[in-house]
CSV table of C-alpha atoms and ligand atoms in Angstrom, one decimal:
chain,number,residue,atom,x,y,z
A,1,MET,CA,0.0,0.0,0.0
A,2,ALA,CA,2.9,2.4,0.8
A,3,LEU,CA,4.2,1.8,-2.7
A,4,GLN,CA,0.8,2.6,-4.2
A,5,THR,CA,0.4,5.7,-2.1
A,6,SER,CA,3.8,7.0,-3.2
A,7,LYS,CA,2.9,6.3,-6.8
A,8,PHE,CA,-0.3,8.4,-6.6
A,9,PHE,CA,1.5,11.1,-4.8
A,10,LYS,CA,4.2,11.3,-7.4
A,11,SER,CA,1.5,11.5,-10.1
A,12,ALA,CA,-0.2,14.4,-8.3
A,13,CYS,CA,3.2,16.2,-7.8
A,14,ASN,CA,3.9,15.8,-11.5
A,15,ILE,CA,0.6,17.3,-12.4
A,16,SER,CA,1.3,20.1,-10.0
A,17,ARG,CA,4.8,20.8,-11.3
A,18,ALA,CA,3.6,20.8,-14.9
A,19,GLY,CA,0.8,23.1,-13.9
A,20,LEU,CA,2.9,25.6,-12.0
A,21,SER,CA,5.6,25.9,-14.6
A,22,SER,CA,3.7,28.2,-16.9
A,23,PHE,CA,3.5,31.9,-16.6
A,24,GLY,CA,-0.3,31.8,-16.9
A,25,ASP,CA,-0.5,29.9,-13.7
A,26,LEU,CA,1.2,32.8,-11.8
A,27,LEU,CA,-1.7,35.0,-12.9
A,28,TRP,CA,-4.4,32.4,-12.6
A,29,PRO,CA,-3.2,29.8,-10.1
A,30,PRO,CA,-4.6,26.3,-10.8
A,31,LEU,CA,-7.4,25.3,-8.5
A,32,CYS,CA,-7.8,22.0,-6.6
A,33,GLY,CA,-9.7,19.7,-8.9
A,34,VAL,CA,-12.1,18.6,-6.1
A,35,CYS,CA,-12.9,21.6,-3.9
A,36,GLY,CA,-11.7,24.6,-6.0
A,37,GLU,CA,-9.2,26.0,-3.5
A,38,SER,CA,-6.0,27.5,-5.1
A,39,VAL,CA,-3.5,24.7,-5.2
A,40,ALA,CA,-0.6,27.1,-5.7
A,41,ALA,CA,-1.0,28.2,-2.1
A,42,ALA,CA,-1.2,24.6,-0.9
A,43,GLY,CA,1.7,23.4,-3.2
A,44,ASP,CA,0.0,20.4,-4.7
A,45,GLY,CA,-2.1,19.5,-7.8
A,46,MET,CA,-4.9,18.8,-5.5
A,47,CYS,CA,-5.3,20.6,-2.2
A,48,ARG,CA,-3.8,18.6,0.8
A,49,VAL,CA,-7.2,18.1,2.4
A,50,CYS,CA,-8.7,16.6,-0.8
A,51,TRP,CA,-5.6,14.5,-1.4
A,52,ASP,CA,-5.8,13.0,2.1
A,53,GLU,CA,-9.4,12.3,1.5
A,54,VAL,CA,-8.7,10.5,-1.8
A,55,MET,CA,-6.1,8.4,-0.1
A,56,GLY,CA,-8.5,7.7,2.8
A,57,CYS,CA,-10.9,6.2,0.2
A,58,ALA,CA,-8.2,4.0,-1.4
A,59,GLY,CA,-6.8,0.7,-0.2
A,60,GLY,CA,-8.1,-1.2,2.8
A,61,ASP,CA,-9.3,-4.7,3.1
A,62,TYR,CA,-12.0,-5.8,0.7
A,63,CYS,CA,-13.6,-8.9,-0.6
A,64,ARG,CA,-11.8,-10.2,-3.7
A,65,ARG,CA,-14.9,-11.6,-5.1
A,66,CYS,CA,-17.3,-8.6,-4.9
A,67,GLY,CA,-15.0,-5.6,-4.0
A,68,LYS,CA,-17.1,-4.5,-1.0
A,69,ASP,CA,-15.2,-3.3,2.1
A,70,VAL,CA,-14.8,-6.1,4.6
A,71,SER,CA,-12.2,-7.4,6.9
A,72,ARG,CA,-10.1,-10.2,5.4
A,73,TYR,CA,-11.2,-12.3,8.4
A,74,ALA,CA,-14.9,-11.9,7.4
A,75,VAL,CA,-14.3,-13.7,4.0
A,76,VAL,CA,-15.2,-17.4,4.2
A,77,ASP,CA,-14.5,-19.7,1.3
A,78,GLY,CA,-13.8,-16.7,-0.8
A,79,ARG,CA,-17.2,-15.0,-0.1
A,80,CYS,CA,-18.1,-12.2,2.3
A,81,GLY,CA,-21.4,-11.7,4.0
A,82,ILE,CA,-22.5,-9.2,1.3
A,83,CYS,CA,-21.9,-11.5,-1.7
A,84,SER,CA,-22.4,-14.9,-0.1
A,85,GLY,CA,-25.8,-15.3,-1.7
A,86,ALA,CA,-24.9,-13.8,-5.1
A,87,GLU,CA,-23.7,-15.6,-8.2
A,88,PHE,CA,-21.5,-13.7,-10.6
A,89,ALA,CA,-20.3,-14.4,-14.1
A,90,PHE,CA,-17.0,-12.7,-13.4
A,91,ASP,CA,-14.4,-14.7,-11.5
A,92,ALA,CA,-12.8,-12.0,-9.2
A,93,LEU,CA,-12.7,-8.3,-8.8
A,94,ALA,CA,-10.1,-5.7,-7.8
A,95,ARG,CA,-10.8,-2.1,-6.8
A,96,ALA,CA,-8.7,0.9,-5.9
A,97,GLY,CA,-11.1,2.5,-3.4
A,98,VAL,CA,-14.5,3.2,-2.1
A,99,TYR,CA,-16.9,5.6,-3.8
A,100,ARG,CA,-17.2,8.4,-1.3
A,101,ASP,CA,-15.8,11.8,-0.4
A,102,ALA,CA,-13.1,13.2,-2.7
A,103,LEU,CA,-12.8,10.0,-4.8
A,104,ARG,CA,-16.5,10.2,-5.6
A,105,LYS,CA,-16.2,13.9,-6.6
A,106,LEU,CA,-13.2,13.0,-8.8
A,107,ILE,CA,-15.1,10.2,-10.6
A,108,GLN,CA,-18.2,12.4,-11.1
A,109,GLY,CA,-16.0,15.2,-12.6
A,110,PHE,CA,-14.3,12.6,-14.8
A,111,LYS,CA,-17.5,11.2,-16.0
A,112,PHE,CA,-20.0,14.0,-16.1
A,113,ASN,CA,-18.0,17.2,-16.2
A,114,ASP,CA,-15.8,16.7,-19.2
A,115,ARG,CA,-12.7,16.3,-17.0
A,116,SER,CA,-11.0,13.6,-19.1
A,117,GLU,CA,-7.6,14.7,-17.8
A,118,LEU,CA,-8.4,12.9,-14.5
A,119,ALA,CA,-7.9,9.6,-16.4
A,120,GLY,CA,-4.2,9.8,-15.5
A,121,LEU,CA,-4.7,9.7,-11.7
A,122,LEU,CA,-7.8,7.5,-11.6
A,123,GLY,CA,-6.3,5.1,-14.2
A,124,GLN,CA,-3.1,4.7,-12.2
A,125,MET,CA,-5.1,4.0,-9.0
A,126,ALA,CA,-7.0,1.3,-10.9
A,127,ASP,CA,-3.8,-0.1,-12.4
A,128,SER,CA,-2.3,-0.3,-8.9
A,129,ALA,CA,-5.3,-2.4,-7.8
A,130,PHE,CA,-4.8,-4.5,-10.9
A,131,GLN,CA,-1.1,-5.1,-10.2
A,132,GLY,CA,-2.0,-6.1,-6.6
A,133,SER,CA,-4.6,-8.6,-7.7
A,134,GLU,CA,-4.2,-12.3,-7.8
A,135,PHE,CA,-5.2,-12.4,-11.5
A,136,TYR,CA,-2.7,-9.8,-12.9
A,137,ASP,CA,-0.4,-12.5,-14.3
A,138,GLN,CA,-3.2,-14.4,-15.9
A,139,VAL,CA,-4.8,-11.7,-18.1
A,140,ASP,CA,-4.5,-11.8,-21.9
A,141,MET,CA,-6.9,-8.9,-22.7
A,142,LEU,CA,-8.1,-5.7,-21.2
A,143,VAL,CA,-11.7,-4.8,-22.1
A,144,PRO,CA,-13.2,-1.5,-21.1
A,145,VAL,CA,-16.9,-1.6,-20.3
A,146,PRO,CA,-18.4,0.0,-23.4
A,147,LEU,CA,-20.7,2.9,-23.7
A,148,HIS,CA,-23.5,3.0,-26.3
A,149,TRP,CA,-22.2,5.0,-29.2
A,150,ARG,CA,-24.8,7.7,-28.7
A,151,ARG,CA,-23.7,8.3,-25.1
A,152,ARG,CA,-20.0,8.2,-26.1
A,153,LEU,CA,-20.8,10.8,-28.8
A,154,ARG,CA,-22.5,13.0,-26.2
A,155,ARG,CA,-19.7,12.7,-23.6
A,156,GLY,CA,-16.9,12.8,-26.1
A,157,TYR,CA,-15.1,9.8,-24.6
A,158,ASN,CA,-15.6,6.5,-22.9
A,159,GLN,CA,-14.2,6.9,-19.4
A,160,ALA,CA,-13.5,3.2,-19.0
A,161,TYR,CA,-11.4,3.2,-22.2
A,162,LEU,CA,-9.3,6.2,-21.0
A,163,LEU,CA,-8.7,4.4,-17.7
A,164,THR,CA,-7.7,1.2,-19.5
A,165,LYS,CA,-5.1,3.1,-21.5
A,166,GLN,CA,-3.3,3.9,-18.3
A,167,PHE,CA,-2.8,0.3,-17.4
A,168,ASN,CA,0.7,-1.1,-17.5
A,169,HIS,CA,0.8,-4.8,-18.4
A,170,PRO,CA,3.7,-6.5,-20.2
A,171,THR,CA,1.5,-8.6,-22.6
A,172,ALA,CA,-2.2,-7.9,-22.2
A,173,THR,CA,-3.7,-6.0,-25.2
A,174,ILE,CA,-6.7,-3.6,-25.1
A,175,CYS,CA,-9.7,-4.9,-27.0
A,176,THR,CA,-12.9,-3.0,-27.8
A,177,ASP,CA,-14.8,-5.8,-29.4
A,178,LEU,CA,-17.3,-5.9,-26.5
A,179,VAL,CA,-20.0,-3.3,-27.4
A,180,ARG,CA,-23.2,-1.9,-25.9
A,181,ILE,CA,-25.9,-2.7,-28.4
A,182,ARG,CA,-28.7,-1.1,-26.4
A,183,ASN,CA,-28.7,2.5,-25.1
A,184,THR,CA,-29.7,1.7,-21.5
A,185,HIS,CA,-31.0,4.2,-18.9
A,186,ARG,CA,-28.5,5.3,-16.3
A,187,GLN,CA,-28.1,3.0,-13.4
A,188,TRP,CA,-28.0,5.7,-10.8
A,189,GLY,CA,-30.8,5.5,-8.3
A,190,LEU,CA,-32.2,2.2,-9.5
A,191,GLU,CA,-32.8,-0.8,-7.2
A,192,PRO,CA,-30.5,-3.8,-7.8
A,193,ALA,CA,-33.2,-5.8,-9.5
A,194,LYS,CA,-34.0,-2.9,-11.9
A,195,ARG,CA,-30.3,-2.4,-12.6
A,196,ARG,CA,-30.1,-6.1,-13.6
A,197,ARG,CA,-33.2,-5.7,-15.9
A,198,ASN,CA,-31.8,-2.4,-17.3
A,199,VAL,CA,-28.6,-4.0,-18.6
A,200,LYS,CA,-30.0,-7.4,-19.5
A,201,GLY,CA,-29.0,-8.2,-23.1
A,202,ALA,CA,-27.4,-4.8,-23.5
A,203,PHE,CA,-24.0,-6.0,-24.6
A,204,GLY,CA,-22.8,-7.9,-27.6
A,205,VAL,CA,-19.5,-8.8,-29.3
A,206,ARG,CA,-18.2,-7.7,-32.8
A,207,ARG,CA,-18.2,-10.4,-35.4
A,208,ARG,CA,-14.4,-10.3,-35.7
A,209,HIS,CA,-13.9,-10.9,-31.9
A,210,ASN,CA,-11.1,-13.0,-30.6
A,211,PHE,CA,-12.4,-13.7,-27.1
A,212,SER,CA,-12.5,-17.5,-27.4
A,213,GLY,CA,-10.2,-19.2,-24.8
A,214,LYS,CA,-9.0,-15.8,-23.5
A,215,ARG,CA,-8.6,-14.6,-19.9
A,216,ILE,CA,-10.1,-11.1,-19.9
A,217,CYS,CA,-10.1,-8.3,-17.5
A,218,LEU,CA,-13.0,-5.8,-17.6
A,219,VAL,CA,-12.2,-2.2,-16.6
A,220,ASP,CA,-14.7,0.4,-15.3
A,221,ASP,CA,-14.8,3.4,-13.1
A,222,ILE,CA,-17.4,2.2,-10.6
A,223,SER,CA,-19.3,-0.9,-9.5
A,224,THR,CA,-22.4,-0.6,-7.4
A,225,SER,CA,-24.6,-3.6,-7.8
A,226,TRP,CA,-22.3,-5.7,-10.1
A,227,ALA,CA,-25.1,-5.7,-12.7
A,228,THR,CA,-23.1,-4.1,-15.5
A,229,LEU,CA,-19.9,-6.2,-14.8
A,230,ASN,CA,-22.0,-9.3,-14.5
A,231,GLU,CA,-23.8,-8.8,-17.8
A,232,CYS,CA,-20.5,-7.9,-19.6
A,233,ALA,CA,-18.9,-11.1,-18.1
A,234,LYS,CA,-21.8,-13.2,-19.2
A,235,THR,CA,-21.6,-11.9,-22.8
A,236,LEU,CA,-17.8,-12.5,-22.9
A,237,LYS,CA,-18.2,-16.1,-21.6
A,238,LEU,CA,-20.9,-16.8,-24.1
A,239,ALA,CA,-18.4,-15.6,-26.7
A,240,GLY,CA,-16.0,-18.3,-25.4
A,241,ALA,CA,-13.9,-16.4,-22.8
A,242,GLU,CA,-12.2,-18.8,-20.3
A,243,LYS,CA,-12.0,-16.3,-17.4
A,244,VAL,CA,-13.4,-12.9,-16.8
A,245,PHE,CA,-12.0,-10.6,-14.1
A,246,ALA,CA,-12.8,-7.0,-13.3
A,247,VAL,CA,-10.9,-4.0,-12.1
A,248,VAL,CA,-12.7,-0.8,-11.1
A,249,VAL,CA,-11.5,2.5,-9.6
A,250,SER,CA,-14.2,2.3,-6.9
A,251,VAL,CA,-16.9,0.2,-5.4
A,252,ALA,CA,-20.0,1.9,-4.0
A,253,MET,CA,-21.0,0.7,-0.6
A,254,GLN,CA,-24.5,2.0,-1.0
A,255,ARG,CA,-26.9,2.7,-3.9
A,256,TYR,CA,-26.4,5.9,-5.9
B,1,LIG,ZN1,-9.3,20.5,-2.4
B,2,LIG,ZN1,-17.9,-10.3,-1.2
């Protein structure tokens, strides 16, 4: 964890140094990406308070099957109390943090406020979780959770794809042959059963796909009820994938 923390910190300092080096920044000091305070005064790319908050959301014990925060001693036969009754199509999940406080604000900015530059920091956080996972060495392909083309057009980018591009793996390739064939409603605020119905049959694979026999790692920004990851994993396994793992920046402990 110390190593991961220093990596995030270095990344923030680099952003800060790059930001402060221009003359324009002396006139209009950069602001903290989370709370809007001047970061020139605080000396970081993000203000110290927000940085500590992001770090407070990252790491910690969690269930390697569902990603929810639980003590390692509360996992029995690979299942925690939260996921013990649930069946997933994905085989394991790694996450960088919990969706709350400053990390939640960063992800919302990244996704809804056109702040694609946050892919660097958030992608490195997810990559650290990936590198610390038990499946890191097994993965052949990285597959970002797709957006429907209409939503991608509106947003200008697929946030999961930008995160995936930050990943550092010696052999795994990025593949975008998993596609969203139905423009689903947003999952926010829906009950778990409605989330499952909302994404049912929403994904497909391109005809040219090469998923057969592959060990795949899905990448996304957030998992709340596992509905999207589960549906993606189901689609990939129907297409012949041998294993499907998932890495997300954050896991929500409650419904959003
Ligand atoms: Zn701040
Ligand atoms: Zn669990």
